[in-house]
XYZ file of C-alpha atoms in Angstrom:
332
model
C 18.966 -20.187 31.122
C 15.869 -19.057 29.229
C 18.343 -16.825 26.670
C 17.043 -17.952 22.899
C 19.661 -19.551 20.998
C 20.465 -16.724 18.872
C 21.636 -14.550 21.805
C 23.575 -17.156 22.910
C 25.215 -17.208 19.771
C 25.963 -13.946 19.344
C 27.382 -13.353 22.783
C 29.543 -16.372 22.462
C 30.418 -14.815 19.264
C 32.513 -11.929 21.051
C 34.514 -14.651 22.535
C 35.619 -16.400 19.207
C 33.088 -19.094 20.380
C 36.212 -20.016 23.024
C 33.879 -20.627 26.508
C 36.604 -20.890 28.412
C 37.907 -17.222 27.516
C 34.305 -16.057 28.436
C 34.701 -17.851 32.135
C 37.569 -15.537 32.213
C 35.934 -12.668 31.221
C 32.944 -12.916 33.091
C 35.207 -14.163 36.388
C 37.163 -10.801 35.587
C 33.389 -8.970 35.561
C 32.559 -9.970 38.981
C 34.965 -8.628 40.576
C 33.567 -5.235 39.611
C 30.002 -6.366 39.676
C 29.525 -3.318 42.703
C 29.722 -0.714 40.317
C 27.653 -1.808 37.334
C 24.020 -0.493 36.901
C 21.473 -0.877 33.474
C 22.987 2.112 32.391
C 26.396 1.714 32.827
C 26.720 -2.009 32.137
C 27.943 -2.180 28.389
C 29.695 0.739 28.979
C 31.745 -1.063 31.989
C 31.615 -3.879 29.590
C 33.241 -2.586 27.392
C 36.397 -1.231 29.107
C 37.039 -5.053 30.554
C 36.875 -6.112 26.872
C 39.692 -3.041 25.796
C 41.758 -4.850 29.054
C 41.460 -8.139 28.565
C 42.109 -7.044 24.597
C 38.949 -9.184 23.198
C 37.024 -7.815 20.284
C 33.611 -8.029 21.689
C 30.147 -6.557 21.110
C 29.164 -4.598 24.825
C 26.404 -3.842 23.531
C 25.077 -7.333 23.452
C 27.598 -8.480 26.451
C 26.124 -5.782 28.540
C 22.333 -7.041 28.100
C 23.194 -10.349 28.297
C 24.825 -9.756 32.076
C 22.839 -7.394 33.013
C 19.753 -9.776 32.758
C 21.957 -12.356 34.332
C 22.332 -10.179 37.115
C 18.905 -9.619 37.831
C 18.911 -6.604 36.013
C 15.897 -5.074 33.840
C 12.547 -5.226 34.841
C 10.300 -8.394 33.889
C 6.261 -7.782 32.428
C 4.898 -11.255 32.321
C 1.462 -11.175 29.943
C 0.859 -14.671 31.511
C 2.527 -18.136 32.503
C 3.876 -18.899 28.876
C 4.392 -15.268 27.470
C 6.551 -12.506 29.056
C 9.334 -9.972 28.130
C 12.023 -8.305 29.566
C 12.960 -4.223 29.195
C 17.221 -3.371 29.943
C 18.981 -0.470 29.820
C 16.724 2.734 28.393
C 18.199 5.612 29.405
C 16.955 9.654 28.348
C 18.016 11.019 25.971
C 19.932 8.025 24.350
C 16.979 6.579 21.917
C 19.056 3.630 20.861
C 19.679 2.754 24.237
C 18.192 -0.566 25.791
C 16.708 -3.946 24.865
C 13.638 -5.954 25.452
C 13.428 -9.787 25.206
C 9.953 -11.502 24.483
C 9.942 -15.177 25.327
C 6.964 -17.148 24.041
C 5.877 -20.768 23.265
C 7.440 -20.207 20.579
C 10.989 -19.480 21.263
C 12.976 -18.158 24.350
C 13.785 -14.962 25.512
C 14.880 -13.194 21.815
C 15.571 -9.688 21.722
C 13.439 -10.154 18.863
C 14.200 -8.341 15.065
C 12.002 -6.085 13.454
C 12.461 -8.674 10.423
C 11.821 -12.121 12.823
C 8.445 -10.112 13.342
C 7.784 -9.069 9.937
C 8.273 -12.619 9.073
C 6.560 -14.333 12.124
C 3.520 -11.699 10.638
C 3.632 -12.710 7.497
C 3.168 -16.296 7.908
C 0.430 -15.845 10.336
C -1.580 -13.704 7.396
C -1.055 -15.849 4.689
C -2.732 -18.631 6.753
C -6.527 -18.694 7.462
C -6.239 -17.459 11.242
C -9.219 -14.866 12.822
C -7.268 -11.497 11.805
C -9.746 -9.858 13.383
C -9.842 -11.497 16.733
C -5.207 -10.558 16.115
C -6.168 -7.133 15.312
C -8.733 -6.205 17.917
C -6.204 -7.852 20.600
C -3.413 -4.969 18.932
C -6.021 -2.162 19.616
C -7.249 -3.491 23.197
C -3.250 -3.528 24.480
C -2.916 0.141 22.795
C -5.804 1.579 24.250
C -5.828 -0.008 28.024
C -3.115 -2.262 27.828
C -5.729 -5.458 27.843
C -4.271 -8.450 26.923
C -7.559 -11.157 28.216
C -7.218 -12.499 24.919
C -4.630 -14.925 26.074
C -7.019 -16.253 28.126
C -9.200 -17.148 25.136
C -9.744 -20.609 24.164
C -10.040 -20.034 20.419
C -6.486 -17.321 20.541
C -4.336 -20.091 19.035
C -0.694 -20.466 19.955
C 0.758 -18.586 16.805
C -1.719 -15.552 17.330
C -0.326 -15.312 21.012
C 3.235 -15.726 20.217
C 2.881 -12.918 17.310
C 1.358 -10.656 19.676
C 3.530 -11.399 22.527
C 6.574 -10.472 19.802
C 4.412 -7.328 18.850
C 4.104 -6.223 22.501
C 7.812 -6.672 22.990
C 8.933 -4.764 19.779
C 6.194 -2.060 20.593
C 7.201 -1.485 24.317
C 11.025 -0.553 23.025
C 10.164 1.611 20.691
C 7.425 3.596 22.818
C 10.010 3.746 25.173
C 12.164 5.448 23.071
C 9.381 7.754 21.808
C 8.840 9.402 24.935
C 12.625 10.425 25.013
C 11.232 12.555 22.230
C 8.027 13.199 24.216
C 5.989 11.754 21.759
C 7.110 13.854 18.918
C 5.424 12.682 15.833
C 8.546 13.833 13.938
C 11.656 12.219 16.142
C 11.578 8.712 16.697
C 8.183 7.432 16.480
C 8.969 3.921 15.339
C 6.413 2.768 17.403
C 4.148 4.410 15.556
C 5.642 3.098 12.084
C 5.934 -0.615 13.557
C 2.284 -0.219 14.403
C 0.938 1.433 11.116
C 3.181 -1.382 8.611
C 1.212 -4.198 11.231
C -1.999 -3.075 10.440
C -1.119 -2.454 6.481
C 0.112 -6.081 6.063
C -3.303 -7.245 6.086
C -3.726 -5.713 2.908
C -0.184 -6.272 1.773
C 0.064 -9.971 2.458
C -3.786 -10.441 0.725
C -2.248 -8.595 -2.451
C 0.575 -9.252 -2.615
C 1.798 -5.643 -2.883
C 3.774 -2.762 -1.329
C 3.945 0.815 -2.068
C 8.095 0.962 -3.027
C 9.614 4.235 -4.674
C 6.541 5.309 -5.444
C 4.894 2.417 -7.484
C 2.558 -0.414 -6.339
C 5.213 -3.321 -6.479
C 4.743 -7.268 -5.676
C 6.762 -7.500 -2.949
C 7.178 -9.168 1.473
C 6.515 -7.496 3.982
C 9.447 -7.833 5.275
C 10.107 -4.487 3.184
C 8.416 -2.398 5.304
C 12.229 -2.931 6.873
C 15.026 -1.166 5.309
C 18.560 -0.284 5.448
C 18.934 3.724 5.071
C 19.977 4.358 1.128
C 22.349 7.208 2.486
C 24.933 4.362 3.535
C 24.190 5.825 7.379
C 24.069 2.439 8.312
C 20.321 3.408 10.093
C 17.587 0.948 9.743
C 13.989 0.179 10.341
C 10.371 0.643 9.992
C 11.239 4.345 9.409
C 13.178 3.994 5.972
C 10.675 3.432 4.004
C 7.541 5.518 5.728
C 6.739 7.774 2.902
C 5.810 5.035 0.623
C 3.959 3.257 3.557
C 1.810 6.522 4.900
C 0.926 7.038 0.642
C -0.432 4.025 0.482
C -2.081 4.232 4.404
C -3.279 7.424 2.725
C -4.367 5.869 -0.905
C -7.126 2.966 1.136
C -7.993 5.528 3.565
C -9.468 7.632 1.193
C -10.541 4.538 -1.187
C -13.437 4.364 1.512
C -13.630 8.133 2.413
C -14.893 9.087 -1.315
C -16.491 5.718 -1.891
C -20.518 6.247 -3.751
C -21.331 3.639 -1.039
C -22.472 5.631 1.784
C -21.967 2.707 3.933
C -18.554 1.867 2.817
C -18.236 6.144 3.503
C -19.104 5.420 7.169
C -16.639 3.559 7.786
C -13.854 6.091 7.742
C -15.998 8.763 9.066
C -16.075 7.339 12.134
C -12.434 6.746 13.280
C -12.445 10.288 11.462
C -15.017 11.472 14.455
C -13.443 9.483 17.233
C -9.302 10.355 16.384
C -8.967 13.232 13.956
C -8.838 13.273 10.342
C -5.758 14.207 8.409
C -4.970 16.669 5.601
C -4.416 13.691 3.839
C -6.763 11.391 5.000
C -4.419 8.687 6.235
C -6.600 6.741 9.163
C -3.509 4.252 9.888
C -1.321 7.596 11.097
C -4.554 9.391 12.549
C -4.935 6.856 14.756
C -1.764 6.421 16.044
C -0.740 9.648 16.525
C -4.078 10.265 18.759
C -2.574 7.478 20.818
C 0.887 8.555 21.220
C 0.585 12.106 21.748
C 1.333 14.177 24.913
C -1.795 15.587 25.546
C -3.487 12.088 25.890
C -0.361 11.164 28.175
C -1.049 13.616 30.134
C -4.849 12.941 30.094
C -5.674 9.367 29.914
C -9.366 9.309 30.247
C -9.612 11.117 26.392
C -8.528 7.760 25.268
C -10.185 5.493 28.027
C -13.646 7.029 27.742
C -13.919 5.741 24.117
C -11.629 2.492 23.822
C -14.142 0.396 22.541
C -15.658 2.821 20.295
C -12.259 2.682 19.027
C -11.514 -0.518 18.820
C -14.746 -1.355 17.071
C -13.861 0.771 14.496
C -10.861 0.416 13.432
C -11.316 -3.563 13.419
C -14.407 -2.483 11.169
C -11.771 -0.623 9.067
C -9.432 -3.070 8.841
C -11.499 -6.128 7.879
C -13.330 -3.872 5.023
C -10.207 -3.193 3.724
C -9.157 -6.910 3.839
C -12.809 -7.867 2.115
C -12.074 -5.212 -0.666
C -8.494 -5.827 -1.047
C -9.363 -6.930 -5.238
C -11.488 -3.977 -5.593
C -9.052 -1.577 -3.721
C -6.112 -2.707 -6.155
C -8.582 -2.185 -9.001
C -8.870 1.112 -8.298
C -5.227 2.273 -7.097
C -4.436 1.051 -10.500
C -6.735 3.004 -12.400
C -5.571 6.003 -10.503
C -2.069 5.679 -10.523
């Protein structure tokens, strides 16, 4: 009953919008129900569809009756914010959903572009980015999420991070099929990097796109696959994104302000610094890696160190966005 519109839609959609054919189907359903589990659902799905001869999507079917059926497992944040995780299953990385509900909306398996754009109107409106930020970093480093019991975390903050934590959790997910590989699925890590670059992107107006600083949303940093694979994501366009992670990174890193210098050198100290200098990837690969799976504390005994810093980072570059264009211009 708390299904968002849209998923309504598109399951009613596999029925020709005809609910009286979906009664059918779903009377036909329960007289299997015994069998079903999460990770046989759409498949089972799917085979009641090829009887009953519909043209259906059992991908979407099978989520939608799974949750119906009390399957899934439900993470409420608080009263008004919670999500729901279905059907992820090793080794299958495209496997399962999760469905944030907020004030906002109902549960919506929610789009990488619904986010992008939910993000995007949130920046270009005077809201405390850093008090948005810092909550990001506190949920990646020991899954605190107090802000929502903040006063001054207004409702579009909470709803963009509850559709953040939602997005994030199915694409971790995924990324430990891969154990944490930094080269095979680490979408998390790409959703994570293009949230934290939009501060600049959305203050400039600009995007790193085949190579060249272009005015552009930030709904870019989503992309259909130009090999006609039909793949999509935050993924497609992640060489572009890391150059320009890369190109502010070391903006600071070789600035003659030795303050401005600091800044850098200490998410450098705390997470690693890269060949190329990128501090967006640094720090999310010293999150998601095995070795801090497997040892927790690495991360826990410095969180706030952390967090402090790369909220520092992040607000510096949004203070210097002018001066940071400047000088990628000059250089490029």
């Amino acid at each position: 009953s708390n299904f968002d519109d849209k998923n309504g839609k598109r399951v009613l959609r596999s029925f020709g919008y005809d609910k009286k054919l979906m009664k059918k189907f779903t009377e036909a359903l329960l007289d299997e129900l015994g069998t079903y589990t999460p990770e046989n659902v759409s498949d089972q799905v799917g085979k009641m569809l090829s009887k009953m001869k519909i043209r259906g999507d059992k991908y979407a079917l099978g989520q939608f009756y799974g949750i119906a059926g009390g399957a899934g497992t439900l993470i409420r944040i608080d009263e008004d914010n919670y999500y729901y995780n279905i059907g992820y299953f090793a080794p299958e990385v495209r496997s399962g959903r999760s469905y944030g509900a907020t004030p906002h909306h109902n549960a919506n398996d929610a789009s990488h572009l619904m986010y992008l754009g939910e993000l995007e109107k949130f920046l270009k409106y005077r809201n405390d980015y850093r008090q948005f930020y810092t909550a990001i970093l506190e949920f990646l480093t020991d899954t605190d999420v107090s802000v929502y019991q903040n006063p001054t975390f207004n409702e579009y903050g909470e709803a963009l991070l509850t559709d953040y934590i939602t997005v994030y959790t199915a694409e971790l997910r995924r990324h430990l099929m891969r154990k944490l590989s930094p080269y095979s699925a680490p979408w998390g890590n790409d959703m994570t990097e293009a949230t934290f670059l939009s501060l600049f992107n959305v203050k400039s107006g600009l995007m790193m796109l085949e190579g060249e600083l272009t005015k552009a949303s930030i709904k870019n940093h989503w992309a259909l696959s130009p090999t006609g694979s039909g793949r999509s994501g935050f993924g497609i366009n992640r060489k572009d994104r890391r150059r320009l992670q890369a190109m502010i990174s070391n903006y600071f890193r070789y600035h003659d302000d030795a303050s401005k210098r600091e800044i850098v050198k200490k998410i450098d100290k705390l997470v690693g610094k890269r060949r190329d200098g990128d501090c967006y990837r640094a720090l999310m690969q010293y999150f998601n890696n095995e070795i801090n799976l497997l040892n927790p504390f690495r991360v826990e005994s410095i969180e706030n160190e952390i967090v402090t810093a790369f909220a520092d980072f992040l607000m510096a570059v949004y203070d210097e966005t002018d001066e940071i264009v400047e000088s990628l211009s000059e250089a490029h």
